[in-house]
PDB file of C-alpha atoms in Angstrom:
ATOM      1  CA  UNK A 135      36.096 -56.195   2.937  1.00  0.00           C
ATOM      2  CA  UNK A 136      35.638 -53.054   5.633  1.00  0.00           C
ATOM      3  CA  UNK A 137      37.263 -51.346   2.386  1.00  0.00           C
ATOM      4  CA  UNK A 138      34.312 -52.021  -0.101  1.00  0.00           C
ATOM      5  CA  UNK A 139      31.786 -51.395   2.837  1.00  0.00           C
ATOM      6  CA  UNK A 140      32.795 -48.219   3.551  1.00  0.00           C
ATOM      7  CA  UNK A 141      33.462 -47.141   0.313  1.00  0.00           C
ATOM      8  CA  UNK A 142      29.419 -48.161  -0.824  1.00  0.00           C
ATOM      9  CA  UNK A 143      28.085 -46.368   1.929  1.00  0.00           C
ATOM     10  CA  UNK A 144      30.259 -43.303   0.971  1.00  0.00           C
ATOM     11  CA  UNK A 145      28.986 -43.505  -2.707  1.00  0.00           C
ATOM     12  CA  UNK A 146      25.399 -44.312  -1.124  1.00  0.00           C
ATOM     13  CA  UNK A 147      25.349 -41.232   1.170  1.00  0.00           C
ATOM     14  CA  UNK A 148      26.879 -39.129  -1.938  1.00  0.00           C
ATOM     15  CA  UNK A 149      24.095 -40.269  -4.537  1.00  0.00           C
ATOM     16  CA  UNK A 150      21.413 -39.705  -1.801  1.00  0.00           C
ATOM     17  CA  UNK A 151      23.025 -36.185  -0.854  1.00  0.00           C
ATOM     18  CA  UNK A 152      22.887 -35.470  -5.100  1.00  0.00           C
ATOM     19  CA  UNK A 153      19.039 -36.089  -5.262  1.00  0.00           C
ATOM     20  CA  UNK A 154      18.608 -32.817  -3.141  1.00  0.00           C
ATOM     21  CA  UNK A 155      20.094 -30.421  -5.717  1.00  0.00           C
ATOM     22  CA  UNK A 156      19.081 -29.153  -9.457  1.00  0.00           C
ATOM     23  CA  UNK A 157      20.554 -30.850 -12.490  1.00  0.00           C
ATOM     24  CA  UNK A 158      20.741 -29.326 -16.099  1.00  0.00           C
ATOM     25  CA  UNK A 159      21.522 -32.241 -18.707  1.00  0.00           C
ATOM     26  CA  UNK A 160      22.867 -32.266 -22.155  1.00  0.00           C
ATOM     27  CA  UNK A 161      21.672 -34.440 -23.957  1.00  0.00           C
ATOM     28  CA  UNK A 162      22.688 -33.652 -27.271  1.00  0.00           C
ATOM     29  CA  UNK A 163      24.258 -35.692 -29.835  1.00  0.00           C
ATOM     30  CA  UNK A 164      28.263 -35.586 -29.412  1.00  0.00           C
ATOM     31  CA  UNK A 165      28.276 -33.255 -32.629  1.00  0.00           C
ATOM     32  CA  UNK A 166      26.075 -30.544 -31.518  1.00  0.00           C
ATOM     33  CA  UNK A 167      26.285 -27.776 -28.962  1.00  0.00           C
ATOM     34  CA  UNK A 168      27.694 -27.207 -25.650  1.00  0.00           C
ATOM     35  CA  UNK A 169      26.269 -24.568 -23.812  1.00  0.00           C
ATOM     36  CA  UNK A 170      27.268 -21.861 -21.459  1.00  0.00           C
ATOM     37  CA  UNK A 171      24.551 -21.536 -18.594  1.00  0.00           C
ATOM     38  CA  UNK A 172      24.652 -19.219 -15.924  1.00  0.00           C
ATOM     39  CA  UNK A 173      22.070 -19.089 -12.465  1.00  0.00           C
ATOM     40  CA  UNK A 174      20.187 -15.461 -12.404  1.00  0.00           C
ATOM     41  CA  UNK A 175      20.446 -13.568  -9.502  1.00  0.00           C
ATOM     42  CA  UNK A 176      16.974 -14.049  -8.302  1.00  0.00           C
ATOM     43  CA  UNK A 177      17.084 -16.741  -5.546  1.00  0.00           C
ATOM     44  CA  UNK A 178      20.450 -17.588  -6.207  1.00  0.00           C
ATOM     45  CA  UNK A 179      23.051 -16.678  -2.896  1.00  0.00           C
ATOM     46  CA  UNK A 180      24.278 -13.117  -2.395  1.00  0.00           C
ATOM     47  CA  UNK A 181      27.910 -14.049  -3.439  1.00  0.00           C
ATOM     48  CA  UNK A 182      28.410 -13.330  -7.539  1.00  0.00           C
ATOM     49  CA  UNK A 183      30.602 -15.698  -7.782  1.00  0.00           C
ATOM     50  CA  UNK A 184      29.536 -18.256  -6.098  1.00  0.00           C
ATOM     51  CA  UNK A 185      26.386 -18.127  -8.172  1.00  0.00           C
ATOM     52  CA  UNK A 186      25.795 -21.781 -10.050  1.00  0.00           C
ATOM     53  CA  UNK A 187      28.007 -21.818 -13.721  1.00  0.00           C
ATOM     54  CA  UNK A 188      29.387 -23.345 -16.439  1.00  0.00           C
ATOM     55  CA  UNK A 189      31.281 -22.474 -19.712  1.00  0.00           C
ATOM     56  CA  UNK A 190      31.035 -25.513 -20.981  1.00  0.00           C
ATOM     57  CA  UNK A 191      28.590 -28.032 -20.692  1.00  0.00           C
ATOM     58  CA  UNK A 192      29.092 -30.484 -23.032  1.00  0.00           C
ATOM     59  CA  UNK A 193      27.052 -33.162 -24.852  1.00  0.00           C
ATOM     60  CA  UNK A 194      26.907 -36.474 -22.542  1.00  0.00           C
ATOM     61  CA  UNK A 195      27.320 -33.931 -19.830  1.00  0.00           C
ATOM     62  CA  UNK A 196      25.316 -32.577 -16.836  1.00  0.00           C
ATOM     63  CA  UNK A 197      26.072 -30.334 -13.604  1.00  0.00           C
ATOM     64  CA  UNK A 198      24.408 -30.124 -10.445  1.00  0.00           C
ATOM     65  CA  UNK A 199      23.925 -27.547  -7.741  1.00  0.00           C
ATOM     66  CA  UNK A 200      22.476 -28.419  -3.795  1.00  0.00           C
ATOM     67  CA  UNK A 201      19.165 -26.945  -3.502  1.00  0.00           C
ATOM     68  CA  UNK A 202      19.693 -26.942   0.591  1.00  0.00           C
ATOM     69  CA  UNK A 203      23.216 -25.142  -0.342  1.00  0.00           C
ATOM     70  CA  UNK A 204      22.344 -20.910  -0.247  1.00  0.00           C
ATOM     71  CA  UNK A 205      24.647 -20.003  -3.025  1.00  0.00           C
ATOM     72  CA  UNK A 206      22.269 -22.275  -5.259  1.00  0.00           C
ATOM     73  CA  UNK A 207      19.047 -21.802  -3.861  1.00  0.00           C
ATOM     74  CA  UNK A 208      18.639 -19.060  -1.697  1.00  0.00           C
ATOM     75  CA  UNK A 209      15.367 -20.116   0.533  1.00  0.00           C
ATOM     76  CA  UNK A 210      16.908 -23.704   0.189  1.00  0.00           C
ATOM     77  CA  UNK A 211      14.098 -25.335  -0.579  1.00  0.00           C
ATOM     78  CA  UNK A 212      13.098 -27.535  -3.454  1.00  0.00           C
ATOM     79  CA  UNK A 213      10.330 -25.756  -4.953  1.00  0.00           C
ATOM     80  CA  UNK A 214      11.707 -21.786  -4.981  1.00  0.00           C
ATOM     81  CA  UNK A 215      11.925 -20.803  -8.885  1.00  0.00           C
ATOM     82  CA  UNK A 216      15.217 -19.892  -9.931  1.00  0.00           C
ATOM     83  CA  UNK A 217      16.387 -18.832 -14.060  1.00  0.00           C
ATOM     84  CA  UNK A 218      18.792 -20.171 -15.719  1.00  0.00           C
ATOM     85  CA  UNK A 219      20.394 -18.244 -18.707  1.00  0.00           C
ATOM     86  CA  UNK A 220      21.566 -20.300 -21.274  1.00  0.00           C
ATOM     87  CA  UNK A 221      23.405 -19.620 -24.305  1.00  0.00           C
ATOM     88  CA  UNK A 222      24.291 -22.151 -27.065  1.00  0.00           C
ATOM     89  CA  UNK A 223      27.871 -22.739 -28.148  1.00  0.00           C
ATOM     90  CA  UNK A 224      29.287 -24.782 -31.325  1.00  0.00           C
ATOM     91  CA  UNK A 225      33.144 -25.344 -32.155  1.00  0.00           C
ATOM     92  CA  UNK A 226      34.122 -22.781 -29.303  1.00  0.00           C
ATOM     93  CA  UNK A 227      32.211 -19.707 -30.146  1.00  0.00           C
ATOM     94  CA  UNK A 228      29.053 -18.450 -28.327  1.00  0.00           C
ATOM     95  CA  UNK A 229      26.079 -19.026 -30.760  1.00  0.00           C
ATOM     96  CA  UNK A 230      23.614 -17.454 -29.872  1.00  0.00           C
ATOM     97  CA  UNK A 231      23.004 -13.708 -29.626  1.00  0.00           C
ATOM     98  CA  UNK A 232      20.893 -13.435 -27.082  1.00  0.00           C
ATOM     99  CA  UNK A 233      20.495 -15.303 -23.754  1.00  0.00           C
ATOM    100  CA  UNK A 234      17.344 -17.532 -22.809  1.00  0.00           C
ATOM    101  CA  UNK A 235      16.294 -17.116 -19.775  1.00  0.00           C
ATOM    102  CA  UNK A 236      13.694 -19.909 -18.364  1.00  0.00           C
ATOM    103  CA  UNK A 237      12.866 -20.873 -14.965  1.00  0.00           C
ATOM    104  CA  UNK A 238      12.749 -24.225 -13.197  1.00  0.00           C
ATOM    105  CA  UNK A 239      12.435 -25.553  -9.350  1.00  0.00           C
ATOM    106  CA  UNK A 240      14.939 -25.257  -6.968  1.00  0.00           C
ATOM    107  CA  UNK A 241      14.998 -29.660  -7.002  1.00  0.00           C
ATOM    108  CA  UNK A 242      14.016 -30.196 -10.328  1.00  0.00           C
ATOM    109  CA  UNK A 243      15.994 -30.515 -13.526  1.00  0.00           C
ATOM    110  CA  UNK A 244      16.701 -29.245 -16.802  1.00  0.00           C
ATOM    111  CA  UNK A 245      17.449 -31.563 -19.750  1.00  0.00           C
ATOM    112  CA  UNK A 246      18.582 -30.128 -23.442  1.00  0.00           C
ATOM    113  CA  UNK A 247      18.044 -32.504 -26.102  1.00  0.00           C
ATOM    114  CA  UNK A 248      17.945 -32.747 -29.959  1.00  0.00           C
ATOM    115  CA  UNK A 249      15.222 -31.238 -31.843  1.00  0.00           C
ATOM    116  CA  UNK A 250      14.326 -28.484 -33.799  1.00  0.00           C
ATOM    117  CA  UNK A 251      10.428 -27.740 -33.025  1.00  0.00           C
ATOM    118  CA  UNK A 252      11.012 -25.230 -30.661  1.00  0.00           C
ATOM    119  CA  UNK A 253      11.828 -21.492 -31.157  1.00  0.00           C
ATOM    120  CA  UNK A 254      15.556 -22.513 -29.231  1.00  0.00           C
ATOM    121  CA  UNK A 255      17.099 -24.988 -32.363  1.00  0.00           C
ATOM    122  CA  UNK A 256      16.953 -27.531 -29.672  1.00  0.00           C
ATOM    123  CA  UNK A 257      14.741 -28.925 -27.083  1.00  0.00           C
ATOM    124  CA  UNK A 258      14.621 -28.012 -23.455  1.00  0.00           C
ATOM    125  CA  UNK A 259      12.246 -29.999 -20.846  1.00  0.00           C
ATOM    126  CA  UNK A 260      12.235 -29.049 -17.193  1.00  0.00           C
ATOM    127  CA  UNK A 261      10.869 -31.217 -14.500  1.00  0.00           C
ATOM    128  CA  UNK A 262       9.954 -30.674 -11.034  1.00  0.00           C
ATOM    129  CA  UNK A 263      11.913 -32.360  -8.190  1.00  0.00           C
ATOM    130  CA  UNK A 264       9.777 -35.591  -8.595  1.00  0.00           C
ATOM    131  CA  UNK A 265       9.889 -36.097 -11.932  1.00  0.00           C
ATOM    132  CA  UNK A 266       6.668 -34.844 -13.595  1.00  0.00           C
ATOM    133  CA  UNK A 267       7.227 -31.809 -16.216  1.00  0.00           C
ATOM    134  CA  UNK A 268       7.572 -28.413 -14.985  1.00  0.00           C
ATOM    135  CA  UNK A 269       5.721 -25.775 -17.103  1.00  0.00           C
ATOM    136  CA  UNK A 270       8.536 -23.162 -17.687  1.00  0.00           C
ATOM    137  CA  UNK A 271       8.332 -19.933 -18.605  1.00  0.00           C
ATOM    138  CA  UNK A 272      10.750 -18.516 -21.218  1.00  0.00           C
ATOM    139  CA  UNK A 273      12.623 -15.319 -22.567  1.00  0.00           C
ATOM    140  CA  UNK A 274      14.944 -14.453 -25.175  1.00  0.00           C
ATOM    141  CA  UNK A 275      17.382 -11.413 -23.468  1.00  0.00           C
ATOM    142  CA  UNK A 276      20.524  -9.840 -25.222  1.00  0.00           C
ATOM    143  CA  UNK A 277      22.076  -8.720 -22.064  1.00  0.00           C
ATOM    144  CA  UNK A 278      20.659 -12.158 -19.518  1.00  0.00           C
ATOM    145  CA  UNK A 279      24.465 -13.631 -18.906  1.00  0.00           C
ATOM    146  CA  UNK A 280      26.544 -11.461 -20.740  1.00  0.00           C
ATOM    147  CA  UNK A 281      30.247 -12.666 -20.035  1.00  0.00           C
TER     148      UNK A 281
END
């Protein structure tokens, strides 16, 4: 019984702990694209390689980064704008020629999702850290997360 106590407050303090860091989402269908997503430098920690990545971010998938963690957010708070480059992959093989670049809240998320009315073949939607959409700015960049 002490087992099953411990162990909920352990996944209680770890979902609380998640709620204070920045999410990107695909939501894609399992078919479509995984992305490759990489934090610009602005407001992100000193330390290149610490710097908030992913070469594959599949459908179904999301990643998080701690917004109180420097290397993530560097003011640590949930409202500094960061960028996010993200490039679109299918079977493997970067898609995309150049990088898009938009920026979202140091708390908030970032959710892909199927759709083609948008200049990106897909959807994005960012959201502030409670919930209500973020109005994001956008770019298309040839050399934003070059690999």
């Amino acid at each position: 019984m002490k087992f099953i106590i411990v162990t909920f407050i352990g996944y209680l303090f770890l979902t609380v702990k998640l709620l204070d860091a920045f999410c990107i989402y695909n939501n894609l269908n399992p078919e479509e694209a995984t992305f490759w997503i990489r934090q610009e430098p602005d407001n992100a920690g000193w330390n290149y390689f610490s710097r908030f990545k992913r070469t594959d971010l599949a459908p179904g998938e999301s990643a998080c980064c701690p917004y109180n963690n420097s290397d993530c957010v560097r003011p640590q708070t949930k409202d500094a704008i960061l960028h996010l480059v993200i490039r679109r992959k299918r079977w493997g093989e970067v898609e995309t020629e150049k990088g898009i670049v938009i920026s979202f809240p140091g708390g908030g998320s970032v959710t892909f999702s199927s759709g083609t009315d948008s200049p990106f073949k897909f959807l994005i939607n960012v959201y502030n850290a409670d919930g209500s959409p973020f109005d994001y700015d956008y770019r298309f960049d040839e050399q934003a997360g070059s690999y």
